[in-house]
């Protein structure tokens, strides 16, 4: 993050705060996406495991 040249200190502080807020929103979105993908992968693994269990039961 860089503060534009010739910006006074009050404006620079406000500008920096807005940049940090935007970065926090981006980080939250990325975190949520990664969590959603992780949960989806867990469900895929659960389905495969359940399918394998069903196959084993049928083979008995």
Short mmCIF file of N, CA and C in Angstrom, two decimals:
data_model
loop_
_atom_site.label_atom_id
_atom_site.label_comp_id
_atom_site.label_asym_id
_atom_site.label_seq_id
_atom_site.Cartn_x
_atom_site.Cartn_y
_atom_site.Cartn_z
N UNK A 1 0.85 -1.17 0.00
CA UNK A 1 0.00 0.00 0.00
C UNK A 1 0.89 1.23 0.00
N UNK A 2 0.60 2.17 -0.84
CA UNK A 2 1.36 3.42 -0.84
C UNK A 2 0.40 4.60 -0.80
N UNK A 3 0.80 5.62 -0.09
CA UNK A 3 0.00 6.84 0.04
C UNK A 3 0.37 7.75 -1.13
N UNK A 4 -0.63 8.28 -1.83
CA UNK A 4 -0.33 9.19 -2.94
C UNK A 4 0.52 10.38 -2.49
N UNK A 5 1.41 10.81 -3.37
CA UNK A 5 2.30 11.93 -3.11
C UNK A 5 1.51 13.20 -2.83
N UNK A 6 1.98 14.02 -1.90
CA UNK A 6 1.40 15.32 -1.53
C UNK A 6 0.05 15.22 -0.82
N UNK A 7 -0.26 14.09 -0.25
CA UNK A 7 -1.51 13.96 0.50
C UNK A 7 -1.22 14.39 1.94
N UNK A 8 -2.09 15.23 2.52
CA UNK A 8 -1.83 15.66 3.89
C UNK A 8 -2.07 14.50 4.86
N UNK A 9 -1.59 14.64 6.09
CA UNK A 9 -1.59 13.52 7.03
C UNK A 9 -3.00 13.04 7.38
N UNK A 10 -3.97 13.96 7.50
CA UNK A 10 -5.34 13.54 7.82
C UNK A 10 -5.93 12.72 6.68
N UNK A 11 -5.75 13.19 5.46
CA UNK A 11 -6.25 12.45 4.31
C UNK A 11 -5.51 11.13 4.14
N UNK A 12 -4.21 11.14 4.42
CA UNK A 12 -3.42 9.92 4.29
C UNK A 12 -3.90 8.87 5.29
N UNK A 13 -4.21 9.29 6.50
CA UNK A 13 -4.70 8.34 7.51
C UNK A 13 -6.05 7.76 7.07
N UNK A 14 -6.93 8.60 6.61
CA UNK A 14 -8.24 8.15 6.14
C UNK A 14 -8.09 7.20 4.95
N UNK A 15 -7.20 7.56 4.04
CA UNK A 15 -6.93 6.74 2.86
C UNK A 15 -6.40 5.36 3.28
N UNK A 16 -5.46 5.36 4.20
CA UNK A 16 -4.87 4.11 4.68
C UNK A 16 -5.92 3.23 5.35
N UNK A 17 -6.80 3.83 6.13
CA UNK A 17 -7.86 3.08 6.80
C UNK A 17 -8.79 2.44 5.78
N UNK A 18 -9.15 3.18 4.75
CA UNK A 18 -10.02 2.63 3.70
C UNK A 18 -9.35 1.48 2.96
N UNK A 19 -8.06 1.62 2.69
CA UNK A 19 -7.31 0.55 2.03
C UNK A 19 -7.30 -0.69 2.92
N UNK A 20 -7.04 -0.52 4.21
CA UNK A 20 -7.01 -1.66 5.14
C UNK A 20 -8.38 -2.33 5.25
N UNK A 21 -9.44 -1.54 5.24
CA UNK A 21 -10.80 -2.12 5.27
C UNK A 21 -11.05 -2.97 4.02
N UNK A 22 -10.64 -2.44 2.88
CA UNK A 22 -10.82 -3.17 1.62
C UNK A 22 -10.00 -4.46 1.63
N UNK A 23 -8.78 -4.39 2.13
CA UNK A 23 -7.94 -5.59 2.21
C UNK A 23 -8.55 -6.62 3.16
N UNK A 24 -9.14 -6.17 4.25
CA UNK A 24 -9.78 -7.09 5.19
C UNK A 24 -10.97 -7.78 4.54
N UNK A 25 -11.74 -7.04 3.75
CA UNK A 25 -12.88 -7.65 3.03
C UNK A 25 -12.40 -8.70 2.04
N UNK A 26 -11.33 -8.40 1.33
CA UNK A 26 -10.77 -9.36 0.37
C UNK A 26 -10.29 -10.61 1.10
N UNK A 27 -9.60 -10.42 2.22
CA UNK A 27 -9.11 -11.57 2.99
C UNK A 27 -10.26 -12.42 3.49
N UNK A 28 -11.34 -11.79 3.94
CA UNK A 28 -12.51 -12.53 4.41
C UNK A 28 -13.14 -13.33 3.28
N UNK A 29 -13.27 -12.71 2.12
CA UNK A 29 -13.84 -13.41 0.96
C UNK A 29 -12.99 -14.62 0.57
N UNK A 30 -11.68 -14.44 0.52
CA UNK A 30 -10.80 -15.55 0.17
C UNK A 30 -10.88 -16.66 1.21
N UNK A 31 -10.94 -16.29 2.46
CA UNK A 31 -11.06 -17.28 3.53
C UNK A 31 -12.35 -18.07 3.39
N UNK A 32 -13.44 -17.38 3.13
CA UNK A 32 -14.73 -18.06 2.95
C UNK A 32 -14.71 -19.00 1.76
N UNK A 33 -14.10 -18.56 0.66
CA UNK A 33 -14.00 -19.41 -0.52
C UNK A 33 -13.20 -20.67 -0.22
N UNK A 34 -12.08 -20.51 0.47
CA UNK A 34 -11.25 -21.66 0.80
C UNK A 34 -11.98 -22.61 1.73
N UNK A 35 -12.71 -22.06 2.71
CA UNK A 35 -13.49 -22.91 3.62
C UNK A 35 -14.57 -23.66 2.86
N UNK A 36 -15.26 -22.98 1.97
CA UNK A 36 -16.31 -23.62 1.18
C UNK A 36 -15.74 -24.76 0.34
N UNK A 37 -14.57 -24.52 -0.27
CA UNK A 37 -13.93 -25.57 -1.08
C UNK A 37 -13.51 -26.74 -0.20
N UNK A 38 -12.99 -26.44 0.98
CA UNK A 38 -12.55 -27.48 1.90
C UNK A 38 -13.73 -28.34 2.35
N UNK A 39 -14.83 -27.70 2.71
CA UNK A 39 -16.03 -28.43 3.13
C UNK A 39 -16.55 -29.28 1.98
N UNK A 40 -16.54 -28.74 0.78
CA UNK A 40 -16.99 -29.51 -0.39
C UNK A 40 -16.12 -30.75 -0.59
N UNK A 41 -14.82 -30.61 -0.40
CA UNK A 41 -13.91 -31.76 -0.53
C UNK A 41 -14.20 -32.80 0.55
N UNK A 42 -14.48 -32.34 1.76
CA UNK A 42 -14.82 -33.28 2.84
C UNK A 42 -16.08 -34.06 2.47
N UNK A 43 -17.07 -33.40 1.92
CA UNK A 43 -18.30 -34.08 1.51
C UNK A 43 -18.03 -35.10 0.41
N UNK A 44 -17.13 -34.76 -0.52
CA UNK A 44 -16.76 -35.71 -1.57
C UNK A 44 -16.13 -36.96 -0.97
N UNK A 45 -15.22 -36.76 -0.03
CA UNK A 45 -14.55 -37.90 0.62
C UNK A 45 -15.57 -38.73 1.39
N UNK A 46 -16.48 -38.07 2.12
CA UNK A 46 -17.52 -38.80 2.85
C UNK A 46 -18.36 -39.65 1.90
N UNK A 47 -18.72 -39.09 0.76
CA UNK A 47 -19.53 -39.83 -0.21
C UNK A 47 -18.79 -41.06 -0.72
N UNK A 48 -17.52 -40.89 -1.06
CA UNK A 48 -16.71 -42.03 -1.53
C UNK A 48 -16.62 -43.09 -0.44
N UNK A 49 -16.39 -42.68 0.78
CA UNK A 49 -16.31 -43.64 1.89
C UNK A 49 -17.63 -44.37 2.08
N UNK A 50 -18.72 -43.64 2.04
CA UNK A 50 -20.04 -44.26 2.18
C UNK A 50 -20.32 -45.23 1.04
N UNK A 51 -19.93 -44.86 -0.17
CA UNK A 51 -20.10 -45.75 -1.32
C UNK A 51 -19.29 -47.03 -1.13
N UNK A 52 -18.06 -46.89 -0.65
CA UNK A 52 -17.22 -48.07 -0.42
C UNK A 52 -17.81 -48.96 0.67
N UNK A 53 -18.35 -48.35 1.70
CA UNK A 53 -18.99 -49.13 2.77
C UNK A 53 -20.18 -49.90 2.21
N UNK A 54 -20.96 -49.26 1.38
CA UNK A 54 -22.12 -49.93 0.77
C UNK A 54 -21.67 -51.11 -0.10
N UNK A 55 -20.60 -50.93 -0.84
CA UNK A 55 -20.08 -52.02 -1.67
C UNK A 55 -19.62 -53.18 -0.80
N UNK A 56 -18.94 -52.87 0.30
CA UNK A 56 -18.48 -53.92 1.22
C UNK A 56 -19.66 -54.67 1.82
N UNK A 57 -20.70 -53.95 2.19
CA UNK A 57 -21.89 -54.58 2.78
C UNK A 57 -22.54 -55.51 1.75
N UNK A 58 -22.61 -55.07 0.51
CA UNK A 58 -23.22 -55.90 -0.54
C UNK A 58 -22.41 -57.17 -0.80
N UNK A 59 -21.09 -57.07 -0.62
CA UNK A 59 -20.23 -58.23 -0.86
C UNK A 59 -20.31 -59.26 0.26
N UNK A 60 -20.89 -58.90 1.39
CA UNK A 60 -20.97 -59.85 2.52
C UNK A 60 -21.96 -60.92 2.27
#
